[in-house]
Amino acid sequence: MDPDQHIPNRPREIWKLMRSGPLLGRVRLQPAKNSVLKLLAACLLAEGTHVLDEVPGIADVGYVRDILETAGAGWAQEGRRVFVKSPAQPNPRLDIPAVSSLRASVVFLAPLLARCGTVSMPFPGGDDFGLRPIDLHLSALALMGAEFEVNGSGVKVWARQGLRGARIVLEYPSHTATDNIMMAAVLAKGTTVIVNAAREPEVSDLADFLRAMGARIEGDGTSHVSIEGTDSLVPAPSPFVPIPDRVEAATFMTACALCKGSITIENARPEHLERLIEKFDAMGVRCVAASQGLEVACEARLSAVDVPSLPYPGIATDYLPLLTVALSVAEGVSVITENVFGPNRFRFVGELAKMGADITIEGHHAVVRGVPSLRGAAVKALDVRAGAAMVLAGLAAEGQTVVEGIEHVRRGYEALAEKLVSLGASIEQVRPPSATG
Ligand code: EPU
């Protein structure tokens, strides 16, 4: 789904890219999109003013702000410090288009259900990777005493007797379902245990934030999370700084792999990137944990490797478009397997083929035959990660590449062009004349 589909005739932002490299210098990561969005939703769990630091100016934060304001919360900002004033009685009816503009809106289900006993919203949207159901969220909430109704326009959930703790064995370690269950459980009666929980670092960041609000959670970061419900929570006593964005880190690692050079990613957390670092090592990219951050260097042509996406700590599905672009110019044949979402995650391969990549899609596998180099072309950004990957392809290609649809990239990256340019990349940003056309 196009996140901007409710804005008619929106002009598209394009970036013009020229072959760049070697990249040299230092960059600093923004906080993780997939943490910040959940932390903002979690503010609804406790009345009062919550303070989050370093909140990035990405489009998805704007959508979440709209949702928070519809729920009755106040929003104030001083630079990147955001103050969310959570009301005594939130509005649980979120019937605004912003909800359908991003997947993360699904994490408003639990806080509003926990606080109001009911919540209704349109279906969450976000990147089009094929079907993105919310059945795991709803069945878990049902085990905790909720009932729900799904119709053509959205979902309504309510809990007449309030939420109660339950043992929930997830069929799949869904990231946002784990977020939702933790947030429902912190205000439920009794203890909730999540078996086969998602282990993503962003889940632990949410758990840290909830603990700072007084929640009792143990085991986050493992597949067995235990939450003891409490009657009420309070805003964290000091401003909360979310963890750095590991997908943005992967983006700069890939940029260095493609354009060569030597860069330092200042606040990267190597412990969140272990499997990815192993893959880059095998491709011939040197990644060394520094006292603070990660040093990345690459001089020679990349080598082919096989890559399967898996839930954390496996290689994240969000890295696949980046790795596909890198491997498209590697020596040899790589097989990239998407195990998390459907083959739609490979839609961008059609765009990469316009640049001379030799890739065949077979079900959920992409067979990538490395070519010596890509050539510039006019291509589209189809979603946030694929869009970033096409930008990097443009920096590695001969001649000029024009990437259209940069709005998708802006959903998750605050200053990607500026940061790449600071490392020596050649990018011209052509913004549309007005935001609404
Ligand atoms: N699934 C179900 N039923 C559910 C929930 C998930 O069948 O109720 C399936 C999905 O269809 C998919 C798989 O389980 O096949 C994985 O989905 P998961 O729920 O783990 O993903 P998500 O929570 O929707 C988050 C991130 C994604 C990231 C994935 C995997 C947010 C807002 N989104 O999505 O991030 O790719 O986890 O780590 O946290 C991105 O940032 O660009 C992005 C897409």
Coordinates of C-alpha atoms and ligand atoms in Angstrom, one line a residue:
M1 CA 0.0 0.0 0.0
D2 CA 1.3 3.5 -0.9
P3 CA 1.6 5.3 2.5
D4 CA 0.7 8.5 0.7
Q5 CA -2.3 7.1 -1.1
H6 CA -4.7 9.3 0.8
I7 CA -2.9 12.4 -0.5
P8 CA -4.1 12.9 -4.1
N9 CA -1.6 13.8 -6.8
R10 CA 1.2 14.1 -4.4
P11 CA 4.3 15.1 -6.4
R12 CA 7.2 12.7 -6.1
E13 CA 10.6 13.6 -4.7
I14 CA 13.5 12.4 -6.8
W15 CA 17.2 12.1 -6.1
K16 CA 19.9 12.2 -8.8
L17 CA 22.9 10.0 -8.0
M18 CA 26.4 9.7 -9.6
R19 CA 28.9 7.0 -9.1
S20 CA 30.7 7.8 -5.8
G21 CA 33.6 6.6 -3.7
P22 CA 35.7 5.8 -1.9
L23 CA 33.5 6.9 1.1
L24 CA 35.5 8.3 4.0
G25 CA 34.5 9.7 7.4
R26 CA 32.1 9.3 10.3
V27 CA 28.3 9.1 10.5
R28 CA 26.0 8.9 13.5
L29 CA 22.9 6.8 13.6
Q30 CA 19.4 8.1 14.4
P31 CA 17.4 6.1 17.0
A32 CA 15.7 3.0 15.6
K33 CA 12.4 3.7 13.8
N34 CA 11.0 0.5 15.0
S35 CA 11.7 1.4 18.5
V36 CA 10.7 5.0 18.6
L37 CA 7.2 4.4 17.1
K38 CA 6.4 1.8 19.8
L39 CA 7.7 4.0 22.6
L40 CA 5.5 6.8 21.4
A41 CA 2.5 4.5 21.5
A42 CA 3.5 3.2 24.9
C43 CA 3.1 6.7 26.3
L44 CA -0.6 6.2 26.3
L45 CA -0.2 3.5 29.0
A46 CA 0.4 6.2 31.7
E47 CA -1.3 9.5 32.3
G48 CA 1.2 12.4 32.4
T49 CA 4.1 13.8 30.4
H50 CA 6.6 11.5 28.8
V51 CA 9.9 12.7 27.4
L52 CA 11.7 11.0 24.5
D53 CA 15.1 12.2 23.3
E54 CA 16.6 12.3 19.8
V55 CA 13.3 11.5 18.1
P56 CA 14.1 11.5 14.4
G57 CA 12.2 13.7 11.9
I58 CA 10.9 10.8 9.8
A59 CA 7.5 10.6 8.1
D60 CA 6.4 7.6 10.3
V61 CA 6.9 9.7 13.4
G62 CA 4.5 12.3 11.9
Y63 CA 1.9 9.6 11.3
V64 CA 2.3 8.4 14.9
R65 CA 1.9 12.0 16.2
D66 CA -1.4 12.2 14.3
I67 CA -2.6 9.0 15.9
L68 CA -1.5 10.1 19.4
E69 CA -3.3 13.4 19.0
T70 CA -6.4 11.6 17.8
A71 CA -6.1 9.5 21.0
G72 CA -6.2 12.8 23.0
A73 CA -2.5 13.1 23.7
G74 CA -0.6 16.4 23.5
W75 CA 2.6 16.8 21.5
A76 CA 5.3 19.3 22.1
Q77 CA 8.8 19.4 20.7
E78 CA 12.1 21.1 21.5
G79 CA 14.5 20.1 18.7
R80 CA 14.6 16.3 18.8
R81 CA 13.2 16.2 22.4
V82 CA 9.5 15.2 22.3
F83 CA 7.0 15.7 25.1
V84 CA 3.9 13.5 24.9
K85 CA 1.2 14.4 27.3
S86 CA -0.9 11.4 27.8
P87 CA -4.5 12.1 28.9
A88 CA -6.4 10.7 31.9
Q89 CA -9.1 9.3 29.5
P90 CA -7.7 8.6 26.0
N91 CA -10.0 8.4 23.0
P92 CA -10.0 4.8 21.8
R93 CA -11.5 5.4 18.4
L94 CA -8.7 5.9 15.9
D95 CA -10.6 6.4 12.7
I96 CA -8.0 8.5 10.8
P97 CA -6.1 7.6 7.5
A98 CA -2.7 7.8 9.3
V99 CA -3.5 4.4 10.9
S100 CA -3.5 2.8 7.5
S101 CA -0.3 4.5 6.5
L102 CA 2.0 2.4 8.6
R103 CA 2.3 -1.1 10.2
A104 CA 3.4 0.3 13.5
S105 CA -0.1 1.7 14.1
V106 CA -1.0 -1.8 15.2
V107 CA 0.8 -1.2 18.5
F108 CA -1.9 1.3 19.5
L109 CA -4.2 -1.7 20.0
A110 CA -2.8 -2.8 23.4
P111 CA -2.2 0.6 25.1
L112 CA -5.7 1.8 24.3
L113 CA -7.4 -1.5 25.1
A114 CA -5.5 -1.6 28.5
R115 CA -6.4 2.0 29.4
C116 CA -10.0 2.2 27.9
G117 CA -11.2 -1.4 27.8
T118 CA -11.9 -0.9 24.1
V119 CA -10.2 0.2 20.9
S120 CA -11.2 0.5 17.3
M121 CA -9.1 1.4 14.2
P122 CA -8.8 0.9 10.5
F123 CA -6.4 -1.9 9.4
P124 CA -2.7 -0.9 9.8
G125 CA -0.9 -0.4 6.5
G126 CA 2.7 0.2 5.6
D127 CA 5.0 -1.4 3.1
D128 CA 3.4 -3.8 0.6
F129 CA 5.0 -7.1 1.2
G130 CA 1.8 -9.0 0.5
L131 CA -0.6 -10.1 3.3
R132 CA 0.4 -8.7 6.7
P133 CA -2.3 -10.1 9.0
I134 CA -2.8 -9.2 12.6
D135 CA -4.3 -12.6 13.7
L136 CA -1.4 -13.3 16.2
H137 CA -2.1 -10.0 17.9
L138 CA -5.8 -10.6 18.1
S139 CA -5.6 -14.2 19.3
A140 CA -3.1 -13.2 22.0
L141 CA -5.4 -10.4 23.2
A142 CA -8.3 -12.9 23.2
L143 CA -6.3 -15.2 25.5
M144 CA -6.0 -12.2 27.8
G145 CA -9.8 -11.8 28.0
A146 CA -10.5 -9.6 24.9
E147 CA -13.1 -10.1 22.3
F148 CA -12.8 -8.7 18.8
E149 CA -14.7 -8.0 15.6
V150 CA -13.1 -7.6 12.2
N151 CA -15.0 -6.1 9.3
G152 CA -14.1 -4.7 5.9
S153 CA -13.0 -1.3 7.3
G154 CA -11.0 -2.3 10.4
V155 CA -11.0 -3.9 13.8
K156 CA -12.7 -3.4 17.1
V157 CA -11.4 -5.0 20.3
W158 CA -12.9 -4.8 23.8
A159 CA -12.4 -6.5 27.2
R160 CA -15.6 -6.3 29.3
Q161 CA -13.9 -7.8 32.4
G162 CA -10.6 -6.1 31.8
L163 CA -7.4 -7.9 30.7
R164 CA -5.9 -10.8 32.6
G165 CA -2.5 -12.5 32.4
A166 CA -2.2 -15.5 30.2
R167 CA 0.3 -18.0 28.8
I168 CA 0.7 -17.1 25.1
V169 CA 2.7 -19.4 22.8
L170 CA 3.3 -17.5 19.6
E171 CA 3.1 -19.5 16.5
Y172 CA 5.7 -17.2 15.0
P173 CA 7.9 -14.7 16.9
S174 CA 6.1 -11.7 15.5
H175 CA 7.9 -8.4 16.4
T176 CA 4.9 -6.1 16.8
A177 CA 2.7 -8.9 18.3
T178 CA 5.3 -9.3 21.1
D179 CA 5.2 -5.5 21.5
N180 CA 1.4 -5.5 21.8
I181 CA 1.3 -8.4 24.2
M182 CA 3.9 -6.8 26.5
M183 CA 1.9 -3.6 26.5
A184 CA -1.4 -5.3 27.2
A185 CA 0.2 -7.4 30.0
V186 CA 1.8 -4.6 31.9
L187 CA -1.7 -3.4 33.0
A188 CA -3.4 -6.8 33.1
K189 CA -4.3 -8.7 36.2
G190 CA -1.8 -11.4 37.0
T191 CA 1.2 -12.8 35.1
T192 CA 1.6 -13.1 31.3
V193 CA 4.2 -15.4 29.8
I194 CA 5.1 -15.1 26.1
V195 CA 6.7 -18.2 24.7
N196 CA 8.5 -17.9 21.3
A197 CA 8.6 -14.1 21.8
A198 CA 10.4 -11.9 19.3
R199 CA 14.0 -11.2 20.4
E200 CA 14.6 -8.0 18.4
P201 CA 16.7 -5.3 20.3
E202 CA 13.7 -2.9 19.7
V203 CA 11.5 -5.3 21.8
S204 CA 14.0 -5.0 24.7
D205 CA 14.1 -1.2 24.2
L206 CA 10.3 -1.1 24.7
A207 CA 10.7 -3.3 27.7
D208 CA 13.3 -0.9 29.1
F209 CA 10.9 2.0 28.6
L210 CA 8.0 0.2 30.2
R211 CA 10.2 -0.8 33.2
A212 CA 11.2 2.9 33.5
M213 CA 7.4 3.5 33.8
G214 CA 7.2 1.0 36.6
A215 CA 6.3 -2.2 34.7
R216 CA 7.6 -5.6 35.8
I217 CA 9.0 -7.5 32.8
E218 CA 11.7 -10.2 32.7
G219 CA 13.3 -12.2 29.9
D220 CA 13.0 -9.7 27.1
G221 CA 15.6 -10.4 24.5
T222 CA 15.0 -14.1 25.0
S223 CA 12.1 -16.1 23.6
H224 CA 10.5 -16.4 27.0
V225 CA 9.2 -13.1 28.4
S226 CA 7.3 -12.9 31.7
I227 CA 5.3 -9.8 32.7
E228 CA 3.6 -9.2 36.0
G229 CA 0.7 -6.8 35.6
T230 CA 0.3 -3.8 37.8
D231 CA -2.6 -1.4 38.5
S232 CA -1.0 1.7 36.9
L233 CA 2.2 3.1 35.5
V234 CA 3.8 6.5 35.6
P235 CA 5.9 8.4 33.1
A236 CA 9.6 7.5 33.2
P237 CA 11.4 9.9 35.6
S238 CA 14.0 11.0 33.1
P239 CA 14.1 11.5 29.3
F240 CA 14.4 8.2 27.4
V241 CA 16.9 7.7 24.6
P242 CA 16.0 4.9 22.2
I243 CA 18.6 2.5 20.8
P244 CA 20.4 3.4 17.5
D245 CA 18.9 2.1 14.3
R246 CA 20.5 -1.1 13.2
V247 CA 18.9 -1.0 9.7
E248 CA 20.4 2.5 9.2
A249 CA 23.8 1.0 10.3
A250 CA 23.3 -1.8 7.7
T251 CA 22.6 0.9 5.1
F252 CA 26.0 2.6 5.7
M253 CA 27.8 -0.8 5.8
T254 CA 26.3 -1.5 2.4
A255 CA 27.2 1.9 1.1
C256 CA 30.8 1.3 2.0
A257 CA 30.7 -2.2 0.5
L258 CA 29.5 -0.8 -2.8
C259 CA 31.4 2.4 -3.0
K260 CA 34.6 1.1 -1.2
G261 CA 36.4 3.3 1.3
S262 CA 36.6 3.4 5.1
I263 CA 34.0 4.8 7.4
T264 CA 33.1 4.8 11.1
I265 CA 29.5 4.4 12.2
E266 CA 29.8 6.2 15.5
N267 CA 27.1 4.8 17.7
A268 CA 26.4 1.5 16.0
R269 CA 25.9 -1.4 18.4
P270 CA 28.0 -4.3 17.0
E271 CA 26.2 -6.7 19.4
H272 CA 22.9 -5.9 17.4
L273 CA 24.6 -6.6 14.1
E274 CA 26.5 -9.9 14.7
R275 CA 25.0 -12.0 11.9
L276 CA 25.2 -9.2 9.5
I277 CA 28.8 -8.5 10.3
E278 CA 29.6 -12.2 9.7
K279 CA 28.0 -11.9 6.2
F280 CA 29.9 -8.8 5.3
D281 CA 33.1 -10.4 6.5
A282 CA 32.4 -13.3 4.1
M283 CA 31.8 -10.8 1.3
G284 CA 35.1 -9.2 1.9
V285 CA 34.1 -6.2 4.0
R286 CA 36.1 -5.5 7.1
C287 CA 33.9 -4.7 10.1
V288 CA 35.7 -3.9 13.4
A289 CA 34.0 -3.0 16.6
A290 CA 35.5 0.2 17.9
S291 CA 35.4 1.7 21.4
Q292 CA 32.2 3.4 20.4
G293 CA 30.6 2.1 17.2
L294 CA 31.8 0.2 14.1
E295 CA 34.6 0.7 11.6
V296 CA 33.8 -0.6 8.1
A297 CA 36.3 -0.8 5.3
C298 CA 36.2 -2.3 1.8
E299 CA 38.7 -2.2 -1.1
A300 CA 38.2 -5.1 -3.4
R301 CA 35.3 -6.6 -5.4
L302 CA 32.7 -8.3 -3.1
S303 CA 32.4 -12.1 -3.0
A304 CA 29.1 -13.9 -3.4
V305 CA 27.4 -15.3 -0.3
D306 CA 24.0 -17.0 0.4
V307 CA 21.7 -15.1 2.7
P308 CA 18.5 -16.3 4.4
S309 CA 16.3 -13.7 6.3
L310 CA 15.2 -14.9 9.7
P311 CA 13.8 -13.4 12.9
Y312 CA 16.4 -11.8 15.2
P313 CA 19.2 -12.8 15.8
G314 CA 19.1 -14.0 12.2
I315 CA 19.7 -11.7 9.2
A316 CA 16.8 -9.2 9.3
T317 CA 14.4 -9.1 6.4
D318 CA 15.0 -5.4 6.3
Y319 CA 18.6 -5.9 5.3
L320 CA 17.7 -8.0 2.2
P321 CA 17.2 -5.2 -0.4
L322 CA 20.5 -3.7 0.7
L323 CA 22.3 -7.1 0.5
T324 CA 20.7 -7.8 -2.8
V325 CA 22.1 -4.6 -4.3
A326 CA 25.6 -5.4 -2.8
L327 CA 25.6 -8.9 -4.1
S328 CA 24.3 -7.9 -7.6
V329 CA 27.9 -6.7 -8.2
A330 CA 29.7 -9.4 -6.3
E331 CA 31.9 -12.1 -7.9
G332 CA 29.8 -15.2 -8.2
V333 CA 26.3 -16.4 -7.6
S334 CA 24.4 -15.7 -4.4
V335 CA 21.0 -17.1 -3.3
I336 CA 19.0 -14.8 -1.1
T337 CA 16.0 -16.3 0.7
E338 CA 13.1 -14.3 2.1
N339 CA 11.6 -16.3 5.0
V340 CA 9.8 -13.6 6.9
F341 CA 7.5 -11.8 4.3
G342 CA 6.2 -13.0 0.9
P343 CA 8.0 -12.7 -2.4
N344 CA 6.6 -9.1 -2.7
R345 CA 9.7 -8.1 -0.7
F346 CA 11.6 -8.7 -3.9
R347 CA 9.4 -6.4 -6.0
F348 CA 12.3 -3.9 -6.2
V349 CA 14.4 -6.5 -8.2
G350 CA 12.5 -5.3 -11.3
E351 CA 13.9 -1.8 -10.7
L352 CA 17.4 -3.2 -10.1
A353 CA 17.2 -5.1 -13.4
K354 CA 16.8 -1.8 -15.2
M355 CA 20.3 -1.0 -13.9
G356 CA 21.7 -4.2 -15.4
A357 CA 21.5 -6.6 -12.4
D358 CA 21.1 -10.2 -13.3
I359 CA 18.6 -11.7 -10.8
T360 CA 16.0 -14.4 -11.1
I361 CA 13.2 -14.7 -8.6
E362 CA 12.2 -18.3 -7.8
G363 CA 9.4 -18.3 -5.2
H364 CA 10.9 -16.7 -2.1
H365 CA 14.5 -17.1 -3.4
A366 CA 16.4 -14.5 -5.5
V367 CA 19.3 -16.0 -7.5
V368 CA 21.8 -13.2 -7.9
R369 CA 24.4 -13.5 -10.6
G370 CA 27.0 -10.8 -9.9
V371 CA 27.7 -8.5 -12.8
P372 CA 30.9 -6.3 -13.0
S373 CA 29.0 -3.1 -12.5
L374 CA 25.5 -1.5 -12.6
R375 CA 24.6 1.2 -15.0
G376 CA 22.6 4.4 -14.2
A377 CA 18.8 4.3 -14.9
A378 CA 15.5 5.9 -13.9
V379 CA 14.1 3.7 -11.1
K380 CA 11.5 3.8 -8.3
A381 CA 11.7 3.5 -4.6
L382 CA 9.0 1.0 -3.8
D383 CA 9.2 0.9 0.0
V384 CA 11.5 2.3 2.7
R385 CA 14.3 -0.3 2.6
A386 CA 14.1 -1.0 -1.1
G387 CA 14.2 2.7 -1.7
A388 CA 17.4 3.1 0.3
A389 CA 18.8 0.1 -1.5
M390 CA 18.1 1.8 -4.9
V391 CA 19.8 5.0 -3.7
L392 CA 22.9 2.9 -2.9
A393 CA 22.7 1.2 -6.3
G394 CA 22.8 4.6 -7.9
L395 CA 26.0 5.5 -6.0
A396 CA 27.7 2.3 -7.3
A397 CA 26.4 2.6 -10.9
E398 CA 28.1 4.1 -14.0
G399 CA 26.5 7.3 -15.1
Q400 CA 23.5 9.0 -13.6
T401 CA 20.7 7.2 -11.7
V402 CA 17.4 8.9 -10.9
V403 CA 15.4 7.5 -8.0
E404 CA 11.7 8.5 -7.9
G405 CA 9.5 8.1 -4.8
I406 CA 11.9 9.2 -2.1
E407 CA 8.9 9.8 0.1
H408 CA 9.1 6.1 1.0
V409 CA 12.8 6.5 2.1
R410 CA 11.8 9.5 4.3
R411 CA 9.4 7.2 6.2
G412 CA 12.4 5.7 7.9
Y413 CA 15.5 7.8 7.3
E414 CA 15.9 11.3 8.5
A415 CA 18.9 12.6 6.6
L416 CA 20.1 9.8 4.5
A417 CA 21.3 12.0 1.6
E418 CA 23.0 14.5 3.9
K419 CA 24.9 11.7 5.7
L420 CA 26.0 9.9 2.6
V421 CA 27.1 13.3 1.1
S422 CA 29.2 13.9 4.2
L423 CA 31.0 10.7 3.4
G424 CA 31.7 11.8 -0.1
A425 CA 28.6 10.6 -2.1
S426 CA 27.2 12.6 -5.0
I427 CA 23.5 13.1 -4.5
E428 CA 21.3 15.9 -5.8
Q429 CA 17.9 16.1 -4.0
V430 CA 15.1 17.4 -6.1
R431 CA 12.2 18.2 -3.8
P432 CA 8.6 18.6 -5.2
P433 CA 7.4 22.2 -5.4
S434 CA 4.7 21.6 -2.7
A435 CA 3.8 18.8 -0.4
T436 CA 0.2 18.4 -1.5
G437 CA 0.3 19.3 -5.2
Ligands
EPU1 N1 2.4 -12.4 10.9 C1 1.2 -13.1 10.8 N2 0.2 -12.7 11.7 C2 0.4 -11.7 12.6 C3 1.7 -11.0 12.6 C4 2.6 -11.4 11.7 O1 1.0 -14.0 10.0 O2 -0.5 -11.4 13.4 C5 3.5 -12.8 9.9 C6 3.7 -11.7 8.9 O3 2.8 -11.7 7.9 C7 5.1 -11.9 8.5 C8 5.8 -12.5 9.7 O4 4.7 -12.9 10.6 O5 5.1 -12.9 7.5 C9 6.6 -11.5 10.4 O6 5.9 -10.4 10.9 P1 6.2 -9.5 12.2 O7 4.9 -9.4 12.9 O8 7.4 -10.0 12.9 O9 6.6 -8.2 11.5 P2 6.0 -6.8 11.9 O10 5.9 -6.7 13.3 O11 4.8 -6.5 11.1 C10 8.3 -5.5 12.2 C11 8.9 -4.3 11.6 C12 9.3 -4.6 10.2 C13 10.3 -5.7 10.2 C14 9.6 -7.0 10.8 C15 10.6 -8.1 11.0 C16 7.7 -2.6 12.8 C17 6.8 -1.4 12.7 N3 7.9 -3.2 11.6 O12 7.1 -5.8 11.4 O13 10.0 -3.4 9.7 O14 10.6 -6.1 8.9 O15 9.2 -6.6 12.2 O16 11.6 -7.8 11.9 O17 8.3 -2.8 13.8 C18 10.7 -1.7 8.2 O18 11.2 -1.1 9.2 O19 10.9 -1.3 7.1 C19 9.9 -2.9 8.5 C20 9.2 -3.5 7.5

